[in-house]
Amino acid sequence: MQTMQSCYAKRFRQLHRTCLRSLQSQPLDNELQRRLDRNPKKVEKPSPITEAEIVKWNMAITEKMRNGHCDSALSLFETMSHRTSVSWNAMISGYLSNGRFDLARQFFDRMPERDLVSWNVMISGCVRNRNLSGARILFDKMPKRDTVSWNTMLSGYTQNGYIDEAREIFDKMPNKNSISWNGILAGYVQNGRIEAACQLFESKSDWEVVSWNCLMGGYVRRKRLIDARRLFDIMPERDEVSWNTIISGYAQNGELLEAQKLFEDSPIRDVFTWTAMVSGYVQNGMLTEARRFFDEMPEKNSVSWNAMIAGYSQCKRMDLARELFEAMPCRNISSWNTMITGYAQSSEIDRAWSLFNEMPRHDSISWAAIIAGYAQNGCSEEALRLFIEMKRDGERMNRSTFTCALSTCADIAALDLGKQVHGRLVKAGYEMGCYVGNALLSMYCKCGSIDEAYTVFEGMTQKDVVTWNTMITGYARHGFGKEALKVFESMRLTSINPDDVTMVGVLSACSHTGLVNKGTEYFYSMDKDFGIMAKAQHYTCMIDLLGRAGRLEDAQVLMRNMPFEPDAATWGALLGASRIHGNTKLGEEAAERIFEMEPDNSGMYVLLSNLYAASGRWSDVGNMRLLMRDKGVRKVPGYSWIEVQNKVHTFSVGDSMHPEKDRIYAFLEELDMWMKREGYISSTKMVLHDVEEEEKEHMLKYHSEKLAVAFGILTIPSGRPIRVIKNLRVCEDCHNAIKYISKIVGRLIILRDSNRFHHFDGGSCSCGDYW
C-alpha cells in the first residue's frame, strides 16, 4: 500500500508540473475573445440598470445554460449593459455543467473582478475534470478561502485516491465542519485504509449517523462482519441505512440466517431492506428463497427486479428471467443489459442480439455485454466489428469493453487491431493496473509479440498473481524457458506468492525447452517452498517433460506413483511422447485409456493414427478411421488465419474460396521449387493415407498454415513479421517447410498453434525442433 501511495504521489507531482506550465499561458478561444472584446467601453460602462433587471438577466443566462443553450447564454451575456460577478459566475458554472471546461476557464481568466464564489466554482470544475493539479494551483492562489474551498480540494483528492494529500488539506483546515470530517473518513474507507479510518473515528466522539454507517460499510466490504456488528451494536442512533448495511453484509457473505433474523428485528423495512435479502439469496444460489422474498415485497424497484432477473440469468434459467423482464413495470437500461448478458452466457447469442437491437438506448455496458457475448460464443470477428461500430457510435468505452476487445484480439491474434485498442486505452487515460493491464499483457503474449508483452509487464503500476502468471506462461508458450524462469525468480522476491497456475507455467517452460533437471527440482520443491500440493496438471507437465526428453520409463513410474488416478490429459502427454519417440506399444496403451475416458476426443485418434502411419502400419490407420466413423467421432478440421490491414483471412487445407487463391497457389509453387533447391524434403510419413509419394507431397503442399504464410508474404510489407495462428498443432512437414521459407524470403514468421508459438527466422525455429 505504501508503494502504491508513493506511485500516486510521484504521478501527481508530474501532473502538477505539467498543468502549471500549461496554465501560465492559456490562449483564449479566438472567437470568444473577439466577441468579449467587441466595444469594451460600452459593455463595461455603468448604466442606470436596476438590480432587479440584472437579477432577471442572470436568471435568464442560468436557465439557458441549464437547457444546454450555451451560445444563447453567451449572446445574452454580450448584450448586458452592466455585468456583476454573478453574471460571470453564471457563465462559468454554465459552461462547466455543459462540459466546456476550456470556455469556463477562459471566462474565469477574463473576469474583471473575481469573488469567492468564482474561485470555488472554478476549483470545483477542475476537480470534476480530474485536473487536481490545476485545482491546487488555483487553491494556492486564492486571496481568501472558506470551508467550501477546503472541502472541495479535500473531496477531489479523496475521490481520486490521493488520500495523503487529502489528509494534508484536512490537517491545515482552519475550520472543519461535519462535511470535512465525513469526507476524510469516507476517503480512508473508499481507498481501503480501514485502520486509518478507525483511528480517525476514535479521535472524535460526536460523529453523525452517516459516519457510523460509512465505517460499518467499510468493514462489510472487507468481510469483517464481526467488526461491523460490533459497531452496529454500539451505535447511539440507527437509521434505515444502518439496518440495510448490516443486513446486506450478512446476506452477501452467506450468513442468511443471521441476515433474516436482523431483517425481522428491523423497525423499518424499506424497499432496500427487502432487496438486500433478495440479493443475498440470489448471490448464494438460493433462488427459491429469493423468489419467495421477491413475491412478498410490498414495494419493488428496478434494483429488486434486476436482482431477481440476474439470479435466473446466472443459473441459465432464461425462460423465467424473460418472464420477469416482460412483466417488469420499471424496466431500465440495467435490465436490458442483464438479459443480454444472460442470453450470451447461455449461448443464445441471436436472442441477445435481438434484444440489443430492441433497446431504446445503449450505454457502454450494453456494448460490452454484446461484444463479450459474441467473443465468448466463438464469433471473434463479429465481436471486433461491433467494437469498431461502438467506436464510430461515439459511446465512451469502459474497462470491460477494452478488456473484452483485447481478449478477442488475443483469441484471433489480431495484433494490429490490438495495438489500436491499446492506443485508445492510453488516450482514454486508463492506468495500467491489473484489470486492464492483464488483458493487454495477455493480448501481446497470445499475438506473438512477446517483447511488447514484457514492455507492458514492466510498465504496469500494479501487478497481481495473474500478471506474473501471464508473463511466465507467455514466455513458456513462446519457447523462452529461461526467460520464464527469470520472471519466476523475480516474482519470488515480491510479496506475491506463486499459486497452482504459476507452477504449471514454470513446469511448462521447463518442458518446452528440455530443462529436465530444473523442472524436476521445481516439481519436488513445490510443497516445501510454496505450500502447493501437486495436482493433476503438475503431474501432466512433469510426464510431458520427461516424455519429450525420451525418458518414457521415468514418465511411467511417475504416473504409477501419482496420489490419484491419471486423467485423459496425463495419458495424452504420454501418448504424445510415444509418438515423438516411436513407441507404438506404449502409445496404444495410452490411447486405449484415453478412449475409455473421452471416446469423442478426435485429437487422440489422430495422434495414434500418426504413430501408426510413421511405423507404416496402414491397416491400423484404416482401422482407426473406421473406429472413428462407427463412434461418430469427427476430426476437427484445421484452420489457419492471418490479420492483414485489420481484416482476418481464414484458410483451410486446399482452400479454394479465398479471392487471392490463384496468386497464393502460384507463389507456393515457386516457393516449393526454391525450398527443394535448398534441400527441403517433404515429411510424407505424416500423411494418413497409403498413397504414392508424389500424391503425399501434393497433399502436404497446401496445408492451411502454408497458405496463410504465403498470403502474408505477398501482402504484408517487407520488414514486418508475419503472424499466423492455427487451431490445431502445426504438422511436422509444415514446421520444416516454414523454416526453409523464412530463410528464402528473409522474413520473421511467427506461428501460434494450439500448443505453443514458433518463431521462424533465417531457417531455424525458436523451439529448436523440440516440440
C-alpha angles and dihedrals in degrees: 000000000000090000090050091051092050089051090051091049093049092048091048093052090051091049091047093055092047094051092045090058092047094048094053092073114018112171115226117237104264097226093045092048091049091052095046094045094049109117093343094179092058092046097051097036110112116243134186092266114144127237090243092056092050089052090053092050091049092048090050091052091049092049092050091050091047089057093048096251097135096159092051090050090051091050090053091048091052093053095052110113090203128027129193129197086263089062092052092044091051090056093046093048090045095052091047093050089051093051096253099129093157094058092043090055092048091053090048091052091048096050110123090211127011125205129198091270091056092055094045093048092050093047089049089051091052090050092050089052090049089243093138097159089052089050091050092051090054092044092053091049095051112120089208134015134197132192090273090059093051094044092049091056091043091052093046093054096045094047091053097045100257094127096156091055089047091053090050090055091045093052092049095049110118092204123026124193132186090275089058094050094043091046096056092042091051089046092057092046096046092048094051097251094129096155091055088048089054093051091050091047092052091051092069132043106192100069120157121241090255089062093050088051092049094054092043089051089053090054091048093051089054092047092244092141095160091059091043091052092047089055092045092052095053097042110128090213133017131197134183091280091055093054094042093050095053094041093050090045092058093040096050092049094054098256093125097156092058090043091053092047090053089045090056091046094049110113092207123038114186130172090277092056092053092043091052089059093045091049092047093054091044093051090052094049094248097133097160092058091042091054091048091055091043093053091048095051111120089207131019130195131190091272091057093050093044092050091055093044090049090052092055091043093052090053090047092243091140093159091064092039090054091047091056092042091055092047094046111118095191101045114170136177091273089059091055092046092051091052093047091050091047094052091045093051090048090055091248093126094155091060090046090053091047091054091045090057092047094053115115089224138353131227131190090273091055091052092045091051096051093042090050089046093057092043094050091049093055096259095122097154092051089049091055092045089056091047089056090045090052089053090052090047088062095235113153110246119231130204092269092054092049092046092049092048091049092048090050092050087051093052094057097028092243094165098165092053089043089056090051090052088049089053092051089047091057092044090052089058099241115159118234093247124145101280100056096018093061091052091049092047091049091049094056091044094050093043091058097250098122095160092056088046090057091048089055090045092053092047097051112116091208130029127192130183090275090057093054092043092051092053094045093047091044093056090044093053091048091054094248096128097160092053089049091054091048090056089048092052089050089051090055089061092059131074091253113101122218116249136197092284092051092057093047087055092047094049091045090053089054091046095051092051101036096248093153099160094045092048092049090050092052093045095055094043097051096096096040098045102033108014091243116143112214113254133192092277092055093050089048090054091050093048089049090049094050094040095052089051090055095251093128095153092054089049091053092048091052090049092051091050095051112125089231138034114282115251130218093273091056092049088045091058089053092048091050091051090048090054092049092051098034097243098154096174094054090042091055091050092050092046092050090056092047093050089054091054101034110019091172097053099119093182092067092051089054093048092053091044089054089052091051092046092051088053093047093244095143096163089059090049088054092047090053090052091051091047091053091049093048092049093045092241113156123203111238107245116239118243132179127190139187133192117232120174093343092308123110116221117200125202135189128192110292089003112197099171103071112105090227094049096118093052092045095049093047090051092049090054089054091047091050091055092048092046093053090052087055091052103266115159121188116246093230093164088080093062108106094214130084097230137126118295093244091055091048090054090051091050091052095046097074103044113148096251091054091051091050093047092049092049090049093052090050097048110026114082117252114268095037122102119251111230120195129175127201128192093217134041114287111254121243094248094051090047090053094043095050090054089059092043092053089055096045097049096031095232134135107239119192115194122187115196129177092278110033149333126278119200108200115195132155094351099311137087129229089234091065087227087291100128 
